[in-house]
mmCIF file of N, CA and C in Angstrom:
data_model
loop_
_atom_site.group_PDB
_atom_site.id
_atom_site.type_symbol
_atom_site.label_atom_id
_atom_site.label_comp_id
_atom_site.label_asym_id
_atom_site.label_seq_id
_atom_site.Cartn_x
_atom_site.Cartn_y
_atom_site.Cartn_z
ATOM 1 N N MET O 224 6.683 20.695 3.314
ATOM 2 C CA MET O 224 7.235 19.287 3.916
ATOM 3 C C MET O 224 7.537 18.207 3.028
ATOM 4 N N ASN O 225 8.633 17.900 1.612
ATOM 5 C CA ASN O 225 8.591 17.183 1.443
ATOM 6 C C ASN O 225 7.415 16.177 1.120
ATOM 7 N N VAL O 226 7.675 14.550 0.119
ATOM 8 C CA VAL O 226 7.021 13.158 0.469
ATOM 9 C C VAL O 226 8.159 12.352 1.458
ATOM 10 N N GLU O 227 8.937 12.476 1.119
ATOM 11 C CA GLU O 227 9.517 11.439 1.833
ATOM 12 C C GLU O 227 9.609 11.588 3.721
ATOM 13 N N GLU O 228 10.019 13.470 3.656
ATOM 14 C CA GLU O 228 9.494 14.175 5.400
ATOM 15 C C GLU O 228 8.008 13.521 5.617
ATOM 16 N N GLN O 229 6.886 13.125 4.989
ATOM 17 C CA GLN O 229 5.857 13.737 5.007
ATOM 18 C C GLN O 229 5.137 11.508 5.278
ATOM 19 N N ILE O 230 6.568 11.267 4.696
ATOM 20 C CA ILE O 230 6.039 8.881 4.694
ATOM 21 C C ILE O 230 7.037 9.939 6.091
ATOM 22 N N LYS O 231 7.909 9.931 6.578
ATOM 23 C CA LYS O 231 8.998 10.092 7.908
ATOM 24 C C LYS O 231 7.545 9.701 9.290
ATOM 25 N N ASP O 232 7.704 11.282 8.988
ATOM 26 C CA ASP O 232 6.960 12.095 10.312
ATOM 27 C C ASP O 232 5.976 10.849 10.315
ATOM 28 N N TYR O 233 4.505 10.515 9.405
ATOM 29 C CA TYR O 233 3.698 9.209 9.456
ATOM 30 C C TYR O 233 4.346 7.878 10.179
ATOM 31 N N ILE O 234 4.926 8.140 9.662
ATOM 32 C CA ILE O 234 5.772 5.847 10.442
ATOM 33 C C ILE O 234 6.283 6.540 11.858
ATOM 34 N N ASP O 235 6.742 7.520 12.041
ATOM 35 C CA ASP O 235 7.257 8.449 12.909
ATOM 36 C C ASP O 235 6.266 7.692 14.156
ATOM 37 N N SER O 236 5.393 8.558 13.631
ATOM 38 C CA SER O 236 4.625 8.960 14.593
ATOM 39 C C SER O 236 3.363 7.406 14.783
ATOM 40 N N GLN O 237 4.248 6.561 14.707
ATOM 41 C CA GLN O 237 2.883 4.883 15.151
ATOM 42 C C GLN O 237 3.445 4.522 16.924
ATOM 43 N N PRO O 238 2.692 3.985 17.440
ATOM 44 C CA PRO O 238 3.028 2.919 18.121
ATOM 45 C C PRO O 238 4.567 2.004 17.479
ATOM 46 N N GLU O 239 5.285 1.659 18.445
ATOM 47 C CA GLU O 239 7.079 1.287 18.118
ATOM 48 C C GLU O 239 6.440 -0.477 17.954
ATOM 49 N N ALA O 240 5.796 -0.945 17.993
ATOM 50 C CA ALA O 240 5.888 -1.915 17.498
ATOM 51 C C ALA O 240 5.237 -1.579 15.589
ATOM 52 N N LYS O 241 4.486 -1.262 15.340
ATOM 53 C CA LYS O 241 3.838 -0.488 13.999
ATOM 54 C C LYS O 241 4.929 0.375 13.208
ATOM 55 N N ARG O 242 5.332 0.955 14.380
ATOM 56 C CA ARG O 242 6.457 1.402 13.747
ATOM 57 C C ARG O 242 7.627 0.665 12.885
ATOM 58 N N ASN O 243 7.797 0.171 13.692
ATOM 59 C CA ASN O 243 9.197 -1.167 13.202
ATOM 60 C C ASN O 243 8.695 -1.937 12.052
ATOM 61 N N ASP O 244 7.751 -2.244 11.822
ATOM 62 C CA ASP O 244 7.199 -3.419 10.774
ATOM 63 C C ASP O 244 6.749 -2.194 9.578
ATOM 64 N N LEU O 245 5.849 -1.241 10.075
ATOM 65 C CA LEU O 245 5.785 -0.212 8.513
ATOM 66 C C LEU O 245 7.586 0.573 8.457
ATOM 67 N N ASP O 246 8.350 0.538 8.581
ATOM 68 C CA ASP O 246 9.635 0.497 8.599
ATOM 69 C C ASP O 246 10.293 0.193 7.255
ATOM 70 N N ALA O 247 9.746 -0.948 8.479
ATOM 71 C CA ALA O 247 10.976 -2.165 7.007
ATOM 72 C C ALA O 247 10.217 -2.675 6.313
ATOM 73 N N LEU O 248 8.391 -2.661 6.116
ATOM 74 C CA LEU O 248 8.590 -2.270 4.903
ATOM 75 C C LEU O 248 8.359 -1.863 3.610
ATOM 76 N N HIS O 249 7.867 -0.177 5.002
ATOM 77 C CA HIS O 249 8.601 0.655 3.726
ATOM 78 C C HIS O 249 10.028 -0.179 2.520
ATOM 79 N N HIS O 250 11.409 0.244 3.028
ATOM 80 C CA HIS O 250 11.995 0.249 3.275
ATOM 81 C C HIS O 250 11.824 -1.027 1.590
ATOM 82 N N HIS O 251 10.992 -2.053 2.469
ATOM 83 C CA HIS O 251 10.840 -3.310 1.423
ATOM 84 C C HIS O 251 10.228 -2.589 0.152
ATOM 85 N N ILE O 252 9.692 -2.149 0.582
ATOM 86 C CA ILE O 252 8.995 -1.786 -0.958
ATOM 87 C C ILE O 252 9.730 -1.117 -2.063
ATOM 88 N N LEU O 253 10.519 -0.370 -0.547
ATOM 89 C CA LEU O 253 11.713 0.550 -2.218
ATOM 90 C C LEU O 253 12.083 -0.656 -2.728
ATOM 91 N N ASN O 254 12.336 -1.369 -1.904
ATOM 92 C CA ASN O 254 14.200 -2.252 -2.784
ATOM 93 C C ASN O 254 13.156 -3.312 -4.012
ATOM 94 N N THR O 255 11.770 -2.997 -3.570
ATOM 95 C CA THR O 255 11.309 -3.945 -4.871
ATOM 96 C C THR O 255 11.798 -3.447 -5.382
ATOM 97 N N LEU O 256 10.716 -1.497 -5.807
ATOM 98 C CA LEU O 256 10.511 -0.604 -6.349
ATOM 99 C C LEU O 256 11.560 0.112 -6.627
ATOM 100 N N PRO O 257 11.983 0.162 -6.511
ATOM 101 C CA PRO O 257 13.374 1.314 -6.590
ATOM 102 C C PRO O 257 13.390 2.540 -7.276
ATOM 103 N N ALA O 258 12.412 2.232 -8.132
ATOM 104 C CA ALA O 258 12.769 3.617 -9.009
ATOM 105 C C ALA O 258 10.920 4.589 -9.365
ATOM 106 N N CYS O 259 10.390 3.858 -8.197
ATOM 107 C CA CYS O 259 8.678 4.460 -8.030
ATOM 108 C C CYS O 259 8.905 5.608 -7.812
ATOM 109 N N LYS O 260 7.430 6.553 -8.224
ATOM 110 C CA LYS O 260 7.465 6.803 -7.558
ATOM 111 C C LYS O 260 6.831 7.343 -5.664
ATOM 112 N N LEU O 261 7.011 8.190 -5.128
ATOM 113 C CA LEU O 261 5.758 8.301 -3.890
ATOM 114 C C LEU O 261 5.296 9.144 -3.720
ATOM 115 N N TRP O 262 4.631 8.337 -3.078
ATOM 116 C CA TRP O 262 3.314 9.746 -2.945
ATOM 117 C C TRP O 262 3.000 9.910 -1.295
ATOM 118 N N PHE O 263 2.189 9.877 -0.757
ATOM 119 C CA PHE O 263 1.456 10.601 0.490
ATOM 120 C C PHE O 263 0.646 11.043 0.716
ATOM 121 N N LEU O 264 -0.462 10.768 1.160
ATOM 122 C CA LEU O 264 -1.883 11.181 0.695
ATOM 123 C C LEU O 264 -2.433 11.319 2.578
ATOM 124 N N ASP O 265 -2.582 12.202 3.378
ATOM 125 C CA ASP O 265 -2.875 12.179 5.017
ATOM 126 C C ASP O 265 -4.319 11.633 5.340
ATOM 127 N N GLY O 266 -5.877 11.813 4.012
ATOM 128 C CA GLY O 266 -6.356 10.914 4.300
ATOM 129 C C GLY O 266 -7.529 11.763 4.698
ATOM 130 N N LYS O 267 -6.929 13.041 4.616
ATOM 131 C CA LYS O 267 -8.010 14.771 4.629
ATOM 132 C C LYS O 267 -8.632 15.397 3.376
ATOM 133 N N ASP O 268 -10.129 14.936 3.689
ATOM 134 C CA ASP O 268 -10.751 16.006 2.129
ATOM 135 C C ASP O 268 -10.628 17.526 1.711
ATOM 136 N N SER O 269 -10.680 18.003 0.840
ATOM 137 C CA SER O 269 -10.555 18.998 -0.247
ATOM 138 C C SER O 269 -10.497 20.389 2.163
ATOM 139 N N GLU O 270 -11.458 20.195 2.769
ATOM 140 C CA GLU O 270 -11.743 20.330 3.894
ATOM 141 C C GLU O 270 -10.847 20.076 4.912
ATOM 142 N N GLY O 271 -10.427 19.948 4.880
ATOM 143 C CA GLY O 271 -9.462 19.159 5.551
ATOM 144 C C GLY O 271 -10.180 18.300 6.913
ATOM 145 N N LYS O 272 -11.573 17.399 7.344
ATOM 146 C CA LYS O 272 -12.425 16.819 7.564
ATOM 147 C C LYS O 272 -11.325 15.517 7.213
ATOM 148 N N VAL O 273 -11.316 14.287 7.981
ATOM 149 C CA VAL O 273 -10.543 13.109 7.350
ATOM 150 C C VAL O 273 -11.832 12.011 7.324
ATOM 151 N N VAL O 274 -10.953 11.512 5.504
ATOM 152 C CA VAL O 274 -12.357 11.039 4.718
ATOM 153 C C VAL O 274 -11.883 9.162 5.457
ATOM 154 N N SER O 275 -9.876 8.733 5.727
ATOM 155 C CA SER O 275 -9.709 8.122 5.007
ATOM 156 C C SER O 275 -8.131 7.369 6.227
ATOM 157 N N ASN O 276 -7.372 6.079 5.941
ATOM 158 C CA ASN O 276 -6.233 7.017 7.548
ATOM 159 C C ASN O 276 -5.536 7.417 6.513
ATOM 160 N N PRO O 277 -4.552 7.791 6.778
ATOM 161 C CA PRO O 277 -2.962 8.262 5.318
ATOM 162 C C PRO O 277 -3.102 7.035 4.683
ATOM 163 N N ASN O 278 -2.447 7.605 3.641
ATOM 164 C CA ASN O 278 -1.544 6.619 3.082
ATOM 165 C C ASN O 278 -0.247 7.229 2.190
ATOM 166 N N ILE O 279 0.771 5.852 2.678
ATOM 167 C CA ILE O 279 1.333 6.428 1.831
ATOM 168 C C ILE O 279 1.796 5.601 0.741
ATOM 169 N N GLY O 280 1.449 6.051 -1.098
ATOM 170 C CA GLY O 280 1.166 5.559 -2.071
ATOM 171 C C GLY O 280 3.415 4.934 -2.713
ATOM 172 N N TYR O 281 3.151 3.631 -4.209
ATOM 173 C CA TYR O 281 4.359 3.720 -4.237
ATOM 174 C C TYR O 281 3.804 3.389 -6.566
ATOM 175 N N GLY O 282 4.541 4.415 -6.779
ATOM 176 C CA GLY O 282 4.285 3.663 -8.406
ATOM 177 C C GLY O 282 3.069 4.978 -8.664
ATOM 178 N N PHE O 283 2.926 4.594 -10.127
ATOM 179 C CA PHE O 283 1.928 5.547 -11.358
ATOM 180 C C PHE O 283 1.634 4.901 -12.269
ATOM 181 N N GLN O 284 -0.057 4.792 -12.281
ATOM 182 C CA GLN O 284 -0.714 4.365 -13.028
ATOM 183 C C GLN O 284 -1.978 5.502 -13.151
ATOM 184 N N THR O 285 -2.725 5.570 -14.448
ATOM 185 C CA THR O 285 -3.564 6.373 -14.618
ATOM 186 C C THR O 285 -4.586 4.890 -14.372
ATOM 187 N N MET O 286 -6.143 6.085 -13.313
ATOM 188 C CA MET O 286 -6.965 5.501 -13.354
ATOM 189 C C MET O 286 -8.024 5.735 -14.431
ATOM 190 N N LYS O 287 -9.178 5.194 -14.509
ATOM 191 C CA LYS O 287 -10.725 5.430 -15.714
ATOM 192 C C LYS O 287 -11.120 4.515 -14.504
ATOM 193 N N TYR O 288 -12.051 6.037 -14.541
ATOM 194 C CA TYR O 288 -13.168 5.522 -14.130
ATOM 195 C C TYR O 288 -14.640 5.608 -15.287
ATOM 196 N N ALA O 289 -15.183 4.944 -15.142
ATOM 197 C CA ALA O 289 -17.035 4.693 -15.913
ATOM 198 C C ALA O 289 -17.719 5.388 -16.880
ATOM 199 N N ASP O 290 -17.601 7.251 -15.544
ATOM 200 C CA ASP O 290 -18.065 8.201 -16.568
ATOM 201 C C ASP O 290 -16.705 8.787 -17.864
ATOM 202 N N GLY O 291 -15.713 7.861 -18.004
ATOM 203 C CA GLY O 291 -14.646 7.942 -19.347
ATOM 204 C C GLY O 291 -13.273 9.230 -18.151
ATOM 205 N N LYS O 292 -13.772 10.444 -17.141
ATOM 206 C CA LYS O 292 -12.667 10.370 -16.693
ATOM 207 C C LYS O 292 -11.664 10.598 -16.143
ATOM 208 N N THR O 293 -10.488 9.996 -15.706
ATOM 209 C CA THR O 293 -8.798 9.539 -15.004
ATOM 210 C C THR O 293 -8.620 10.784 -13.466
ATOM 211 N N ARG O 294 -7.478 9.795 -13.638
ATOM 212 C CA ARG O 294 -7.346 10.377 -12.199
ATOM 213 C C ARG O 294 -5.766 9.203 -11.832
ATOM 214 N N ASP O 295 -4.399 10.738 -11.796
ATOM 215 C CA ASP O 295 -2.957 9.827 -12.094
ATOM 216 C C ASP O 295 -3.156 9.468 -10.055
ATOM 217 N N PHE O 296 -2.742 8.124 -10.251
ATOM 218 C CA PHE O 296 -2.626 7.629 -8.703
ATOM 219 C C PHE O 296 -1.280 6.556 -8.581
ATOM 220 N N TYR O 297 -1.559 6.153 -7.698
ATOM 221 C CA TYR O 297 -0.529 5.109 -7.113
ATOM 222 C C TYR O 297 -0.698 3.885 -7.406
ATOM 223 N N GLN O 298 0.212 3.207 -7.675
ATOM 224 C CA GLN O 298 -0.308 1.037 -7.857
ATOM 225 C C GLN O 298 -0.386 0.462 -6.538
ATOM 226 N N ILE O 299 0.650 1.221 -5.176
ATOM 227 C CA ILE O 299 0.674 0.362 -4.591
ATOM 228 C C ILE O 299 0.930 1.016 -3.058
ATOM 229 N N GLY O 300 -0.628 1.043 -2.657
ATOM 230 C CA GLY O 300 -0.269 1.598 -0.840
ATOM 231 C C GLY O 300 0.064 1.255 0.837
ATOM 232 N N LEU O 301 0.485 1.705 0.938
ATOM 233 C CA LEU O 301 1.133 1.185 2.174
ATOM 234 C C LEU O 301 -0.233 2.150 3.919
ATOM 235 N N SER O 302 -0.541 1.235 4.694
ATOM 236 C CA SER O 302 -1.323 2.526 5.480
ATOM 237 C C SER O 302 -1.400 1.540 6.975
ATOM 238 N N ALA O 303 -1.905 2.413 8.290
ATOM 239 C CA ALA O 303 -1.420 1.426 8.665
ATOM 240 C C ALA O 303 -3.088 1.730 8.881
ATOM 241 N N ASN O 304 -4.163 1.122 10.178
ATOM 242 C CA ASN O 304 -5.270 0.676 10.829
ATOM 243 C C ASN O 304 -5.426 0.357 12.295
ATOM 244 N N THR O 305 -5.911 0.250 12.469
ATOM 245 C CA THR O 305 -6.919 -0.110 14.354
ATOM 246 C C THR O 305 -6.552 -1.536 14.369
ATOM 247 N N THR O 306 -6.280 -2.391 13.318
ATOM 248 C CA THR O 306 -5.727 -4.019 13.726
ATOM 249 C C THR O 306 -4.239 -4.235 13.579
ATOM 250 N N GLY O 307 -3.702 -3.227 12.753
ATOM 251 C CA GLY O 307 -2.635 -3.854 11.987
ATOM 252 C C GLY O 307 -1.981 -2.853 10.882
ATOM 253 N N ILE O 308 -2.047 -3.330 9.837
ATOM 254 C CA ILE O 308 -1.597 -2.746 8.083
ATOM 255 C C ILE O 308 -2.168 -3.174 7.218
ATOM 256 N N SER O 309 -2.376 -2.102 6.097
ATOM 257 C CA SER O 309 -2.861 -2.907 4.672
ATOM 258 C C SER O 309 -2.486 -3.061 3.788
ATOM 259 N N VAL O 310 -2.134 -3.608 2.952
ATOM 260 C CA VAL O 310 -0.416 -3.397 2.221
ATOM 261 C C VAL O 310 -1.830 -3.020 0.995
ATOM 262 N N TYR O 311 -1.926 -2.211 -0.322
ATOM 263 C CA TYR O 311 -3.646 -2.204 -1.111
ATOM 264 C C TYR O 311 -3.208 -1.888 -2.328
ATOM 265 N N ILE O 312 -2.898 -3.744 -3.452
ATOM 266 C CA ILE O 312 -2.004 -3.164 -4.725
ATOM 267 C C ILE O 312 -4.028 -3.227 -5.767
ATOM 268 N N LEU O 313 -3.452 -2.109 -6.219
ATOM 269 C CA LEU O 313 -4.361 -1.607 -7.278
ATOM 270 C C LEU O 313 -4.033 -2.031 -9.023
ATOM 271 N N GLY O 314 -5.329 -1.545 -9.507
ATOM 272 C CA GLY O 314 -5.398 -1.819 -10.926
ATOM 273 C C GLY O 314 -6.160 -3.460 -11.619
ATOM 274 N N ILE O 315 -5.478 -4.614 -10.739
ATOM 275 C CA ILE O 315 -5.932 -5.494 -10.827
ATOM 276 C C ILE O 315 -7.086 -5.601 -11.659
ATOM 277 N N ALA O 316 -8.145 -5.861 -12.873
ATOM 278 C CA ALA O 316 -9.264 -5.723 -12.658
ATOM 279 C C ALA O 316 -10.273 -7.090 -11.563
ATOM 280 N N ASP O 317 -9.454 -8.637 -11.975
ATOM 281 C CA ASP O 317 -10.198 -9.569 -11.575
ATOM 282 C C ASP O 317 -9.818 -9.257 -9.804
ATOM 283 N N LYS O 318 -11.096 -8.948 -8.735
ATOM 284 C CA LYS O 318 -11.023 -8.725 -7.529
ATOM 285 C C LYS O 318 -10.508 -9.849 -6.331
ATOM 286 N N LYS O 319 -11.006 -11.717 -7.843
ATOM 287 C CA LYS O 319 -10.536 -12.319 -6.462
ATOM 288 C C LYS O 319 -9.082 -12.728 -6.307
ATOM 289 N N PHE O 320 -8.978 -12.319 -7.753
ATOM 290 C CA PHE O 320 -7.404 -12.734 -7.224
ATOM 291 C C PHE O 320 -6.689 -12.938 -6.583
ATOM 292 N N LEU O 321 -5.828 -11.386 -6.299
ATOM 293 C CA LEU O 321 -4.961 -11.852 -4.529
ATOM 294 C C LEU O 321 -5.533 -13.163 -4.293
ATOM 295 N N ALA O 322 -6.577 -12.770 -3.929
ATOM 296 C CA ALA O 322 -6.846 -14.014 -3.102
ATOM 297 C C ALA O 322 -7.335 -15.390 -3.561
ATOM 298 N N GLU O 323 -7.395 -15.525 -4.534
ATOM 299 C CA GLU O 323 -7.092 -16.646 -4.791
ATOM 300 C C GLU O 323 -5.817 -17.106 -4.949
ATOM 301 N N MET O 324 -5.295 -15.779 -5.621
ATOM 302 C CA MET O 324 -3.451 -16.902 -5.981
ATOM 303 C C MET O 324 -2.824 -16.594 -5.218
ATOM 304 N N TYR O 325 -3.213 -15.776 -3.865
ATOM 305 C CA TYR O 325 -0.770 -15.728 -3.129
ATOM 306 C C TYR O 325 -2.433 -15.079 -1.382
ATOM 307 N N GLY O 326 -3.614 -15.352 -1.582
ATOM 308 C CA GLY O 326 -3.875 -15.199 -0.197
ATOM 309 C C GLY O 326 -3.119 -16.607 1.316
ATOM 310 N N LYS O 327 -3.809 -18.492 0.856
ATOM 311 C CA LYS O 327 -3.081 -19.453 1.197
ATOM 312 C C LYS O 327 -2.168 -19.694 2.093
ATOM 313 N N GLN O 328 -1.216 -18.767 0.543
ATOM 314 C CA GLN O 328 -0.087 -18.591 1.060
ATOM 315 C C GLN O 328 1.013 -17.852 1.546
ATOM 316 N N LEU O 329 0.506 -16.692 2.554
ATOM 317 C CA LEU O 329 0.247 -15.146 2.417
ATOM 318 C C LEU O 329 0.279 -15.416 3.955
ATOM 319 N N GLY O 330 0.043 -16.825 4.357
ATOM 320 C CA GLY O 330 -0.070 -16.841 6.096
ATOM 321 C C GLY O 330 -1.085 -15.615 6.524
ATOM 322 N N LYS O 331 -0.774 -15.064 8.285
ATOM 323 C CA LYS O 331 -1.937 -14.633 8.988
ATOM 324 C C LYS O 331 -2.268 -13.614 8.426
ATOM 325 N N ALA O 332 -2.760 -13.285 7.143
ATOM 326 C CA ALA O 332 -2.995 -12.137 6.556
ATOM 327 C C ALA O 332 -4.929 -12.333 6.024
ATOM 328 N N SER O 333 -5.829 -11.184 5.092
ATOM 329 C CA SER O 333 -6.768 -11.393 5.095
ATOM 330 C C SER O 333 -6.433 -10.558 3.457
ATOM 331 N N VAL O 334 -7.113 -10.882 2.870
ATOM 332 C CA VAL O 334 -7.620 -11.208 1.719
ATOM 333 C C VAL O 334 -8.662 -11.045 0.748
ATOM 334 N N THR O 335 -9.046 -9.477 0.383
ATOM 335 C CA THR O 335 -10.402 -8.723 -0.475
ATOM 336 C C THR O 335 -9.913 -7.976 -0.607
ATOM 337 N N GLY O 336 -10.114 -8.339 -2.637
ATOM 338 C CA GLY O 336 -10.277 -7.442 -3.132
ATOM 339 C C GLY O 336 -9.392 -7.122 -3.540
ATOM 340 N N TYR O 337 -8.851 -5.129 -3.074
ATOM 341 C CA TYR O 337 -7.374 -5.827 -4.073
ATOM 342 C C TYR O 337 -6.403 -4.552 -2.192
ATOM 343 N N CYS O 338 -7.478 -5.508 -1.359
ATOM 344 C CA CYS O 338 -6.234 -5.429 0.416
ATOM 345 C C CYS O 338 -5.965 -6.462 0.895
ATOM 346 N N ILE O 339 -4.627 -6.012 1.418
ATOM 347 C CA ILE O 339 -3.809 -7.909 1.684
ATOM 348 C C ILE O 339 -3.904 -7.092 3.240
ATOM 349 N N LYS O 340 -4.800 -7.210 4.074
ATOM 350 C CA LYS O 340 -4.564 -6.576 5.800
ATOM 351 C C LYS O 340 -3.998 -7.934 6.595
ATOM 352 N N PHE O 341 -3.445 -7.485 7.769
ATOM 353 C CA PHE O 341 -2.318 -7.947 8.296
ATOM 354 C C PHE O 341 -1.877 -7.750 9.434
ATOM 355 N N LYS O 342 -2.246 -8.240 11.363
ATOM 356 C CA LYS O 342 -1.366 -7.449 12.099
ATOM 357 C C LYS O 342 -0.128 -6.950 12.515
ATOM 358 N N LYS O 343 0.278 -7.672 11.282
ATOM 359 C CA LYS O 343 2.585 -6.917 12.050
ATOM 360 C C LYS O 343 2.398 -7.972 10.908
ATOM 361 N N LEU O 344 4.077 -8.268 9.819
ATOM 362 C CA LEU O 344 4.893 -7.564 9.902
ATOM 363 C C LEU O 344 5.226 -9.489 9.601
ATOM 364 N N ASN O 345 5.536 -10.206 10.884
ATOM 365 C CA ASN O 345 6.021 -11.539 11.170
ATOM 366 C C ASN O 345 5.299 -12.227 10.700
ATOM 367 N N ASP O 346 3.725 -12.027 11.046
ATOM 368 C CA ASP O 346 2.495 -12.900 11.013
ATOM 369 C C ASP O 346 2.390 -13.723 9.017
ATOM 370 N N ILE O 347 3.298 -12.567 8.088
ATOM 371 C CA ILE O 347 2.912 -13.532 6.759
ATOM 372 C C ILE O 347 4.402 -13.153 6.261
ATOM 373 N N ASN O 348 4.022 -14.261 5.708
ATOM 374 C CA ASN O 348 5.055 -14.246 4.202
ATOM 375 C C ASN O 348 5.172 -13.057 3.511
ATOM 376 N N LEU O 349 6.457 -12.253 3.570
ATOM 377 C CA LEU O 349 7.359 -11.558 2.742
ATOM 378 C C LEU O 349 7.652 -11.892 1.067
ATOM 379 N N ASP O 350 7.677 -12.845 0.898
ATOM 380 C CA ASP O 350 8.577 -13.034 -0.517
ATOM 381 C C ASP O 350 6.843 -13.472 -1.097
ATOM 382 N N ILE O 351 5.720 -14.037 -0.560
ATOM 383 C CA ILE O 351 4.792 -13.954 -1.218
ATOM 384 C C ILE O 351 4.370 -12.473 -1.346
ATOM 385 N N LEU O 352 4.270 -11.311 -0.482
ATOM 386 C CA LEU O 352 3.775 -10.787 -0.549
ATOM 387 C C LEU O 352 4.500 -9.182 -1.325
ATOM 388 N N GLU O 353 5.687 -9.600 -1.855
ATOM 389 C CA GLU O 353 6.390 -8.525 -2.731
ATOM 390 C C GLU O 353 5.601 -9.683 -4.185
ATOM 391 N N ALA O 354 4.867 -10.455 -4.611
ATOM 392 C CA ALA O 354 5.410 -11.233 -4.613
ATOM 393 C C ALA O 354 4.183 -10.636 -5.904
ATOM 394 N N ALA O 355 2.944 -10.287 -4.911
ATOM 395 C CA ALA O 355 1.572 -9.952 -4.842
ATOM 396 C C ALA O 355 2.141 -9.288 -5.887
ATOM 397 N N ILE O 356 3.525 -7.968 -4.981
ATOM 398 C CA ILE O 356 3.177 -6.015 -5.168
ATOM 399 C C ILE O 356 3.546 -6.574 -6.777
ATOM 400 N N ARG O 357 5.056 -7.207 -7.101
ATOM 401 C CA ARG O 357 5.423 -7.324 -8.346
ATOM 402 C C ARG O 357 3.790 -7.245 -9.158
ATOM 403 N N TYR O 358 3.131 -8.599 -9.451
ATOM 404 C CA TYR O 358 1.875 -8.828 -10.475
ATOM 405 C C TYR O 358 1.009 -7.129 -10.386
ATOM 406 N N GLY O 359 1.260 -7.017 -8.787
ATOM 407 C CA GLY O 359 0.282 -6.135 -8.807
ATOM 408 C C GLY O 359 0.850 -4.567 -9.655
ATOM 409 N N VAL O 360 2.212 -4.558 -10.487
ATOM 410 C CA VAL O 360 2.406 -3.466 -10.489
ATOM 411 C C VAL O 360 3.021 -3.389 -12.044
ATOM 412 N N GLU O 361 3.128 -4.823 -12.701
ATOM 413 C CA GLU O 361 2.730 -5.606 -13.450
ATOM 414 C C GLU O 361 1.530 -4.766 -14.857
ATOM 415 N N GLN O 362 0.453 -5.729 -13.991
ATOM 416 C CA GLN O 362 -1.120 -5.597 -14.458
ATOM 417 C C GLN O 362 -1.702 -3.912 -14.107
ATOM 418 N N SER O 363 -1.021 -2.794 -13.813
ATOM 419 C CA SER O 363 -0.870 -2.031 -13.945
ATOM 420 C C SER O 363 -0.613 -1.161 -15.217
ATOM 421 N N LEU O 364 0.316 -1.827 -15.451
ATOM 422 C CA LEU O 364 1.526 -1.094 -16.916
ATOM 423 C C LEU O 364 0.760 -0.451 -17.938
#
């Protein structure tokens, strides 16, 4: 199964309201980043144990760790969680930046470090989320 099929299956597996929001947000991110690399992480480790929620990833960056090792990873992540949806914007060095720059304008969302969490898509200002995504992609290049 290719990445697009995995993403479709993941979105389709969600309850209807969350599925509709995830699908709309997925397509909005694809329109915002049309040439981006797509990723899908099923949330399982190498032994098949569930260690996180599945994630849809967009873009490409090489993350550098303190020990000097590197890892190829996505720039923007999208995931369903028990209370709603999370958007991860990776690669921004200042962990307070998202909350300070976009937090108040986003609407009903909690912003911590690199994660923007909200219950449903109608709760947030999609234009502000798009601006945060664009900023995150520019910072991780």
